[in-house]
XYZ file of C-alpha atoms in Angstrom:
582
model
C -0.315 0.291 -0.039
C 1.575 3.607 -1.043
C 1.924 6.257 1.554
C -0.458 8.527 0.128
C -3.258 5.909 0.192
C -2.312 4.941 3.858
C -2.516 8.984 4.826
C -5.801 9.222 2.615
C -7.418 6.207 4.902
C -6.198 7.278 7.971
C -7.400 10.926 7.567
C -10.720 9.431 6.406
C -10.625 7.410 9.419
C -9.822 10.018 11.960
C -12.145 12.474 10.617
C -15.354 10.440 10.173
C -14.757 8.154 13.169
C -11.791 8.409 15.409
C -12.364 12.572 16.279
C -15.622 12.078 18.006
C -13.610 10.008 20.532
C -10.736 11.685 20.977
C -11.207 12.601 24.891
C -11.113 8.988 25.356
C -8.027 8.610 23.147
C -6.706 11.750 25.456
C -7.326 9.874 28.489
C -5.802 6.822 27.397
C -2.488 8.715 26.524
C -2.771 10.095 29.770
C -2.882 6.860 31.396
C -0.544 5.139 29.106
C 1.822 7.895 30.347
C 1.545 6.721 33.752
C 1.837 2.836 32.674
C 5.228 4.247 31.195
C 6.320 6.121 34.255
C 5.276 3.474 36.393
C 7.502 0.901 34.266
C 10.596 3.073 34.321
C 10.049 3.487 38.033
C 10.539 -0.382 38.645
C 13.855 -0.345 36.685
C 14.792 2.565 38.401
C 14.194 1.430 41.820
C 16.733 -1.475 41.335
C 19.179 1.058 41.391
C 18.907 2.153 45.112
C 17.551 -1.672 45.852
C 20.705 -3.233 45.501
C 22.946 -0.060 46.785
C 20.686 0.500 49.697
C 19.762 -2.793 50.785
C 22.051 -5.707 49.479
C 25.471 -3.130 49.779
C 24.707 -0.812 52.796
C 22.260 -2.970 54.748
C 19.967 -0.023 55.432
C 16.695 -1.074 57.322
C 14.429 1.640 56.008
C 15.062 1.205 52.670
C 14.503 -2.483 53.121
C 10.669 -1.493 53.618
C 10.374 1.602 51.721
C 11.507 0.360 48.080
C 9.362 -3.048 48.425
C 6.322 -0.437 49.197
C 7.516 1.649 46.110
C 7.487 -1.529 43.953
C 4.082 -2.585 44.917
C 2.719 0.979 44.188
C 4.668 1.023 40.768
C 3.274 -2.218 39.452
C -0.340 -1.557 40.986
C -0.309 1.972 39.085
C 0.965 0.427 36.005
C -1.641 -2.482 36.116
C -4.504 -0.298 37.107
C -3.930 2.023 34.239
C -3.057 -0.258 31.892
C -6.379 -1.995 32.511
C -8.267 1.449 32.126
C -6.455 2.340 29.232
C -7.351 -0.864 27.185
C -11.295 -0.938 28.388
C -11.394 2.966 26.899
C -9.510 1.932 23.302
C -11.623 -1.436 23.576
C -14.537 0.527 23.843
C -13.685 2.916 20.898
C -12.601 0.115 18.593
C -15.822 -1.787 18.694
C -18.049 1.535 18.222
C -15.952 2.483 15.358
C -16.461 -1.202 14.024
C -19.879 -0.803 14.699
C -20.243 2.178 12.873
C -18.540 1.166 10.008
C -20.813 -2.104 10.004
C -24.010 0.136 9.935
C -22.633 2.234 7.573
C -22.207 -0.724 4.911
C -25.902 -2.484 6.321
C -27.519 0.965 5.676
C -25.790 1.247 2.133
C -27.201 -2.181 1.317
C -30.720 -1.463 2.190
C -30.638 1.735 0.799
C -28.753 1.365 -2.363
C -30.506 0.501 -5.877
C -31.090 -2.935 -7.045
C -28.767 -2.970 -9.712
C -25.806 -2.059 -7.495
C -26.617 -4.574 -5.215
C -26.548 -7.050 -8.077
C -23.276 -5.950 -9.109
C -21.928 -8.199 -6.011
C -22.490 -11.415 -4.088
C -23.938 -10.858 -0.931
C -21.329 -13.253 0.745
C -18.817 -10.334 0.071
C -20.867 -7.955 1.934
C -21.119 -10.312 4.846
C -17.469 -10.414 4.649
C -17.190 -6.539 4.821
C -19.304 -6.731 8.031
C -17.737 -9.436 9.918
C -14.244 -9.569 8.892
C -13.116 -6.002 7.328
C -14.759 -4.243 10.268
C -12.961 -6.252 12.782
C -9.993 -5.275 11.468
C -10.578 -1.660 11.530
C -11.454 -2.685 15.429
C -8.115 -3.780 15.805
C -6.512 -0.895 14.478
C -8.334 1.472 16.317
C -7.979 -0.391 19.693
C -5.118 -2.376 20.089
C -3.181 -0.284 17.601
C -3.628 2.984 18.608
C -2.773 1.481 22.861
C 0.309 -0.067 21.774
C 1.370 3.145 19.785
C 0.859 5.454 22.759
C 1.942 3.048 25.656
C 4.905 1.006 24.211
C 6.444 4.030 22.461
C 6.244 5.944 26.084
C 7.427 3.204 27.766
C 10.235 2.558 25.620
C 11.266 6.221 25.711
C 11.119 6.122 29.437
C 12.868 3.050 29.656
C 15.847 4.288 27.577
C 15.837 7.621 29.752
C 16.735 5.220 32.680
C 19.266 3.377 31.000
C 20.868 6.808 29.715
C 20.594 7.627 33.548
C 22.703 4.772 34.515
C 25.069 4.710 31.730
C 25.334 6.404 28.594
C 27.824 3.800 26.877
C 25.684 0.930 27.621
C 22.537 2.944 26.353
C 24.059 3.514 22.760
C 24.465 -0.378 22.128
C 21.065 -0.824 23.153
C 19.566 2.010 21.058
C 21.340 0.728 18.217
C 19.436 -2.203 17.821
C 16.065 -0.675 17.767
C 16.529 0.771 14.179
C 17.546 -2.839 13.321
C 14.433 -4.212 14.731
C 12.351 -1.224 12.941
C 14.074 -2.421 9.788
C 12.736 -6.109 9.931
C 9.283 -4.961 10.957
C 8.678 -3.011 7.801
C 9.712 -5.697 5.986
C 7.472 -7.793 7.557
C 4.899 -5.207 7.221
C 4.840 -5.366 3.515
C 4.522 -8.675 3.589
C 1.331 -8.763 6.169
C -0.339 -6.141 3.976
C -0.186 -8.041 1.111
C -1.366 -11.466 2.513
C -3.862 -9.701 4.490
C -5.789 -8.183 1.470
C -5.407 -11.659 -0.364
C -6.469 -13.231 2.921
C -9.555 -11.013 2.935
C -10.501 -11.547 -0.644
C -10.330 -15.407 0.132
C -12.411 -15.057 3.216
C -15.125 -13.160 0.823
C -14.953 -16.062 -1.918
C -15.740 -18.504 1.165
C -18.389 -16.938 2.304
C -20.319 -16.217 -1.174
C -19.931 -20.218 -1.519
C -21.318 -21.334 1.665
C -24.276 -19.138 0.798
C -24.544 -20.647 -2.493
C -24.566 -24.365 -0.697
C -27.113 -23.113 1.740
C -29.664 -21.651 -0.731
C -29.425 -24.836 -3.340
C -29.233 -27.247 -1.253
C -31.897 -29.551 -2.589
C -30.800 -28.749 -6.189
C -27.237 -30.219 -4.878
C -28.723 -33.313 -3.620
C -31.263 -33.972 -6.488
C -28.251 -34.211 -9.151
C -26.074 -35.963 -6.329
C -23.293 -33.384 -6.583
C -22.541 -33.770 -2.919
C -19.026 -35.094 -3.974
C -18.245 -32.322 -6.593
C -19.590 -29.522 -4.025
C -17.269 -31.109 -1.203
C -14.406 -30.476 -3.894
C -15.519 -27.358 -4.426
C -15.931 -26.503 -0.825
C -12.289 -28.210 0.122
C -10.608 -25.603 -2.445
C -12.368 -22.548 -0.987
C -11.488 -23.812 2.841
C -7.871 -24.769 1.595
C -7.694 -21.684 -0.204
C -8.596 -19.490 3.159
C -6.582 -21.580 5.136
C -3.538 -21.089 3.408
C -3.697 -17.359 3.169
C -4.181 -16.970 6.965
C -1.964 -20.146 7.559
C 0.527 -17.797 5.681
C -0.518 -14.593 7.821
C 0.326 -16.385 10.876
C 3.448 -17.384 10.033
C 4.785 -13.837 8.706
C 3.263 -12.585 12.203
C 5.462 -15.395 13.878
C 8.846 -14.459 12.105
C 8.774 -11.168 14.263
C 9.462 -13.527 17.347
C 12.519 -15.530 16.601
C 13.877 -12.159 14.853
C 13.379 -10.375 17.838
C 14.443 -12.945 20.319
C 18.085 -13.211 18.159
C 18.372 -9.199 18.262
C 17.463 -9.472 22.201
C 20.134 -12.248 22.679
C 22.651 -10.483 20.858
C 21.998 -7.490 22.478
C 22.157 -8.955 25.837
C 25.088 -11.010 25.317
C 27.284 -7.631 24.086
C 26.075 -5.782 27.116
C 27.190 -8.247 29.756
C 30.535 -8.673 27.950
C 30.795 -4.538 27.851
C 29.577 -3.820 31.260
C 31.543 -6.526 32.852
C 34.696 -4.685 31.548
C 33.211 -1.211 32.582
C 32.361 -3.084 36.200
C 36.465 -4.447 36.158
C 37.677 -1.030 35.286
C 35.539 0.501 38.123
C 33.562 2.820 35.328
C 30.279 0.965 36.319
C 28.893 0.127 39.781
C 26.915 -3.210 40.048
C 23.707 -1.347 41.407
C 23.756 1.026 38.243
C 24.065 -2.362 35.927
C 21.358 -4.203 37.858
C 19.084 -1.342 37.264
C 20.381 -0.594 33.556
C 19.500 -4.712 32.854
C 15.786 -4.583 34.080
C 15.288 -1.184 31.837
C 16.649 -3.267 28.986
C 14.576 -6.082 29.342
C 11.438 -4.464 30.481
C 12.342 -2.372 27.064
C 12.132 -5.746 25.302
C 8.137 -5.891 25.024
C 7.587 -2.578 24.082
C 9.930 -3.037 21.235
C 8.885 -6.290 19.940
C 5.112 -4.874 20.590
C 6.442 -1.736 18.124
C 7.855 -4.133 15.981
C 4.384 -6.284 15.279
C 2.409 -2.725 15.309
C 3.225 -2.353 11.479
C 1.383 -5.412 10.979
C -1.885 -4.502 13.180
C -1.923 -1.154 11.052
C -1.602 -2.932 7.794
C -4.387 -5.510 8.634
C -6.565 -2.466 9.554
C -5.705 -0.261 6.451
C -6.372 -3.274 4.145
C -10.112 -3.775 6.133
C -10.915 -0.143 5.371
C -9.756 0.221 1.966
C -12.159 -2.883 1.131
C -15.229 -0.795 3.240
C -14.709 2.550 2.593
C -15.402 2.154 -1.171
C -18.750 0.746 -0.547
C -19.948 3.211 1.970
C -18.819 6.047 -0.369
C -20.703 4.747 -3.340
C -23.535 6.934 -4.061
C -26.549 4.993 -5.046
C -28.360 6.074 -8.236
C -31.772 5.843 -7.142
C -32.520 7.180 -3.686
C -35.158 8.859 -1.756
C -34.923 12.700 -2.378
C -36.130 14.304 0.549
C -36.144 17.901 -1.500
C -38.604 16.195 -4.139
C -42.582 16.524 -3.353
C -44.456 13.827 -2.483
C -46.273 12.059 -5.232
C -50.141 12.534 -4.737
C -51.870 9.522 -6.022
C -55.731 9.780 -7.024
C -57.039 7.929 -9.723
C -53.519 5.626 -10.277
C -53.341 5.800 -13.852
C -49.739 4.779 -15.041
C -48.407 6.066 -18.458
C -45.122 4.565 -19.890
C -43.778 7.000 -22.929
C -41.483 5.856 -24.767
C -39.491 3.993 -22.197
C -36.432 2.335 -22.928
C -34.585 0.468 -20.660
C -31.315 -2.084 -20.821
C -28.996 -3.162 -17.823
C -25.667 -1.698 -17.258
C -23.198 -2.610 -19.719
C -25.769 -4.460 -21.729
C -25.809 -3.565 -25.442
C -29.061 -5.050 -26.118
C -32.251 -3.613 -25.049
C -34.688 -5.099 -22.932
C -37.335 -2.685 -23.465
C -37.605 -0.321 -26.741
C -39.727 2.727 -26.698
C -42.552 1.131 -25.361
C -46.103 3.322 -24.672
C -48.512 1.915 -22.011
C -51.777 3.288 -20.789
C -52.794 1.544 -17.593
C -55.914 3.127 -16.541
C -56.150 3.851 -12.499
C -58.718 1.334 -10.712
C -58.707 -1.315 -13.652
C -56.696 -4.499 -14.174
C -54.384 -4.405 -17.013
C -52.250 -7.387 -17.796
C -49.036 -8.219 -19.623
C -48.606 -11.275 -21.985
C -45.513 -12.657 -23.559
C -42.864 -15.186 -23.903
C -40.290 -15.630 -20.918
C -37.810 -12.592 -21.493
C -40.063 -10.516 -23.644
C -39.825 -7.848 -20.936
C -42.599 -8.028 -18.267
C -41.050 -8.525 -15.433
C -38.848 -5.229 -16.558
C -42.085 -3.275 -17.066
C -43.482 -4.026 -13.530
C -39.930 -3.346 -11.758
C -39.859 0.031 -13.366
C -42.736 1.119 -11.717
C -41.610 0.984 -8.192
C -38.339 2.335 -9.487
C -36.297 -0.698 -8.538
C -34.461 0.022 -11.832
C -34.976 3.582 -13.811
C -35.501 3.625 -17.621
C -32.512 4.874 -19.776
C -35.011 6.664 -21.930
C -38.809 7.977 -22.046
C -40.903 8.476 -18.839
C -43.165 6.663 -16.685
C -45.723 8.767 -14.694
C -48.426 8.121 -12.411
C -51.308 10.615 -12.656
C -49.204 13.000 -14.968
C -46.595 13.282 -12.085
C -43.039 11.380 -13.222
C -42.260 9.285 -11.152
C -38.169 10.354 -11.113
C -39.070 14.164 -10.113
C -41.346 12.741 -7.040
C -40.190 11.648 -3.734
C -39.238 7.776 -3.330
C -40.560 6.822 -0.363
C -44.148 8.367 -1.489
C -44.260 6.427 -4.863
C -43.173 3.145 -2.998
C -45.816 3.878 -0.344
C -48.564 3.592 -2.663
C -47.384 0.099 -4.469
C -47.516 -3.461 -3.261
C -45.983 -6.293 -5.113
C -46.917 -9.660 -4.907
C -44.659 -12.023 -7.127
C -44.049 -16.013 -7.820
C -40.777 -15.964 -5.645
C -42.808 -15.000 -2.423
C -40.085 -13.371 0.543
C -40.598 -14.233 4.188
C -38.791 -13.543 7.101
C -37.393 -16.659 9.817
C -39.948 -15.147 12.012
C -43.883 -15.488 12.991
C -46.678 -15.863 10.751
C -48.087 -12.662 13.056
C -44.662 -10.884 11.929
C -44.271 -11.819 8.551
C -47.662 -9.970 7.975
C -47.276 -7.206 10.171
C -43.921 -5.789 8.583
C -46.439 -4.313 5.611
C -47.519 -1.949 8.312
C -45.609 -1.953 12.042
C -48.532 0.413 13.513
C -51.375 -2.383 12.076
C -53.659 -3.477 15.079
C -54.093 -7.268 15.449
C -57.705 -6.884 14.352
C -56.732 -5.538 10.842
C -53.835 -8.552 10.565
C -56.176 -10.604 11.290
C -58.937 -9.173 8.845
C -56.160 -9.417 6.250
C -55.553 -12.924 6.821
C -59.138 -13.533 6.723
C -59.583 -11.818 3.260
C -56.368 -13.847 2.112
C -57.698 -17.411 3.170
C -54.676 -17.408 5.480
C -56.535 -18.118 8.184
C -57.358 -21.552 7.410
C -53.938 -22.799 7.648
C -52.806 -20.403 10.753
C -55.194 -21.873 12.863
C -53.936 -25.566 12.170
C -50.298 -24.236 12.473
C -48.852 -25.573 16.363
C -48.916 -21.847 17.891
C -51.409 -20.491 15.210
C -49.770 -16.554 14.384
C -47.147 -16.974 17.075
C -45.820 -19.855 15.069
C -41.929 -19.305 13.484
C -42.009 -20.152 9.623
C -38.240 -20.868 9.340
C -36.000 -19.386 6.561
C -38.205 -17.611 4.157
C -41.285 -19.617 5.297
C -39.273 -22.832 4.630
C -41.964 -24.577 7.005
C -45.022 -23.540 4.984
C -45.977 -24.449 1.228
C -46.097 -22.735 -1.445
C -49.982 -21.589 -1.536
C -49.178 -20.864 2.098
C -46.712 -18.652 1.557
C -48.137 -16.954 -1.431
C -51.137 -16.190 0.946
C -49.112 -14.543 3.398
C -47.644 -12.386 0.352
C -51.226 -11.459 -0.250
C -52.285 -10.822 3.331
C -49.450 -8.452 3.533
C -50.332 -6.579 0.451
C -54.157 -6.376 1.708
C -52.407 -4.750 5.078
C -50.541 -2.158 3.226
C -53.877 -0.848 1.345
C -51.553 0.527 -1.650
C -53.491 2.082 -4.144
C -51.184 0.210 -6.885
C -51.101 -3.522 -7.213
C -48.349 -5.372 -8.778
C -48.811 -9.027 -9.598
C -45.838 -11.062 -11.236
C -47.182 -14.281 -11.789
C -48.723 -14.831 -8.350
C -50.448 -18.020 -9.289
C -47.677 -19.765 -11.124
C -46.796 -23.303 -10.248
C -49.870 -23.881 -7.981
C -52.285 -26.748 -8.389
C -55.840 -26.203 -9.390
C -57.400 -25.741 -6.004
C -55.034 -23.676 -4.394
C -54.776 -21.162 -7.017
C -58.675 -20.885 -7.011
C -58.131 -19.655 -3.201
C -55.362 -17.377 -4.294
C -57.189 -15.793 -6.945
C -60.169 -15.417 -4.942
C -57.655 -13.709 -2.138
C -56.481 -11.359 -5.418
C -59.860 -10.769 -6.299
C -60.278 -8.967 -2.773
C -56.857 -7.648 -3.131
C -57.393 -5.572 -6.424
C -60.760 -4.030 -5.915
C -61.053 -0.831 -7.165
C -57.072 -0.561 -7.305
C -54.805 -0.062 -10.381
C -53.439 -3.494 -10.749
C -50.953 -4.493 -13.485
C -50.802 -8.358 -13.820
C -48.486 -10.462 -15.483
C -49.943 -13.689 -15.972
C -48.790 -17.272 -17.003
C -52.363 -18.949 -17.262
C -54.191 -16.469 -19.250
C -57.725 -17.733 -17.720
C -56.906 -15.431 -14.966
C -56.622 -12.491 -16.810
C -59.585 -13.056 -19.205
C -61.555 -9.981 -17.584
C -58.647 -7.652 -17.966
C -59.792 -3.882 -19.114
C -56.671 -4.184 -21.424
C -54.187 -6.740 -22.444
C -50.658 -5.962 -23.593
C -48.685 -8.290 -25.755
C -45.110 -7.879 -25.120
C -42.557 -9.325 -27.432
C -38.762 -8.848 -27.653
C -39.104 -5.579 -25.888
C -41.910 -3.900 -27.903
C -45.493 -3.680 -27.394
C -46.835 -6.369 -30.491
C -50.597 -5.473 -29.577
C -53.457 -4.390 -27.123
C -56.879 -4.711 -26.436
C -59.396 -6.882 -24.725
C -59.325 -10.630 -24.706
C -61.762 -10.766 -27.581
C -60.152 -7.889 -29.638
C -56.625 -9.590 -29.187
C -57.659 -13.074 -30.439
C -58.996 -11.374 -33.784
C -55.987 -8.948 -34.034
C -52.931 -10.391 -32.615
C -51.070 -13.806 -33.766
C -49.239 -14.135 -30.576
C -52.109 -13.712 -28.128
C -54.269 -16.053 -30.475
C -51.187 -18.898 -30.242
C -50.920 -18.410 -26.405
C -54.429 -19.081 -25.828
C -54.779 -22.111 -28.209
C -51.739 -23.632 -26.486
C -53.376 -23.635 -23.446
C -57.136 -24.307 -24.381
C -55.284 -27.433 -26.144
C -53.418 -27.945 -22.890
C -56.336 -28.168 -20.803
């Protein structure tokens, strides 16, 4: 990572996060100063301890110095504990803020942006990358303050005892820093690679969970096991390599310390023989030097913690900086829907970076309070038309209006407030039946929720569940049948009481009896509402006010059922095939 990039990331973290916890950090700085003074005091006290107690046999010092040592150790322990607590809280809160921002980004960004990146990688950002930043802002800051001040204080004690020996000890510090820098470059690179592999692993695990039945029916357990082994091995190898690089700092520091102690003992022995150094000064100096080992070693690995934290921040910050293309602009006026008439005026659409247009200058007039249907082959663009109305995507050309108001020029929240969607892919939460329905309106009363279940015929199966409305339905409603899930989805839409209803093949893949109940529930839902239906079975849309035939992104015909039988070859073929099938 280049210095300029490090500088930008650190400035950004300080400005957006660390700055508001500056009082805690300054208090930790003061506590670290006490720790450094206490540590150096322990080393210094050995000078009078040896001289006054062991050489001069002074009785007063025999109890004063041990008491002073107890005070020094106690103040060091208490202040170190308090400093750690303050910075642990700071690190957790900063990582929590980053996690919240990533979650907020996921919840508020547009669908197209979310679809570009697998959900497993977002989970890696929240769980792994934020943790690395936490270490930087807690352990990293504490070690930088505590160990640097402690080292300075101990070097001061060494200089006080004998400046000649101190020079030898000080020479070893740049050597340790040199090796730490070399290891830091390696650890930064391998940390980034490790984070990427963790993201890939999360992605793969989510795919296994979602496609468990598919894996078993195609008997791909062995194949997927080999893929899982590879993904896990990649993470294992990167993390093993990461730990190995970390471990290299230990033998390097041990070797440097051993060499330094050997040289110092040899040189100090000569000084004592020449009577240039007293034994009490030597013991105090040796204690200071040995105590300096821990902060030197910690500072040597500090570079690694910083590089890991910076690598995590480098992956998170671009995500939270990305501005959604479709967002709720509070400066725009609210959309006021009276009739709910929807118009598509020369609307074209294609997905990002795709050359082929999904929709090509289409025009639709969906009358308010009426049911309009879309018919066409798979991939014709029907679902895209539906997705453009609540602005899950924005058209690239043309304009979509509701009651002559452009949906792009009105507040997004007020638009979606008036739209309910029931699709063939029912989405439910791993929660109770009651809470899944209430999700449409968190302020709804129990009576309103039960009324919605009654109108959607959901009460028929809810009353048979073990805990009725308090029954947990599992991930995405796995404990319910397809028809039961669909009825809950309709109950949720009924509770929202929207003026516009979008139905995306809501009765597909259901048996005849279930479809009949679903259709009855939908009839309650769409009464007096502007309804746009994508139908798989034409029998469900024969009474539509208008039917549009969509073919290869264009409107190939429109009219009532009877009109299209006469005027549209495509629609007639659809109808005849279904009649023959039935």
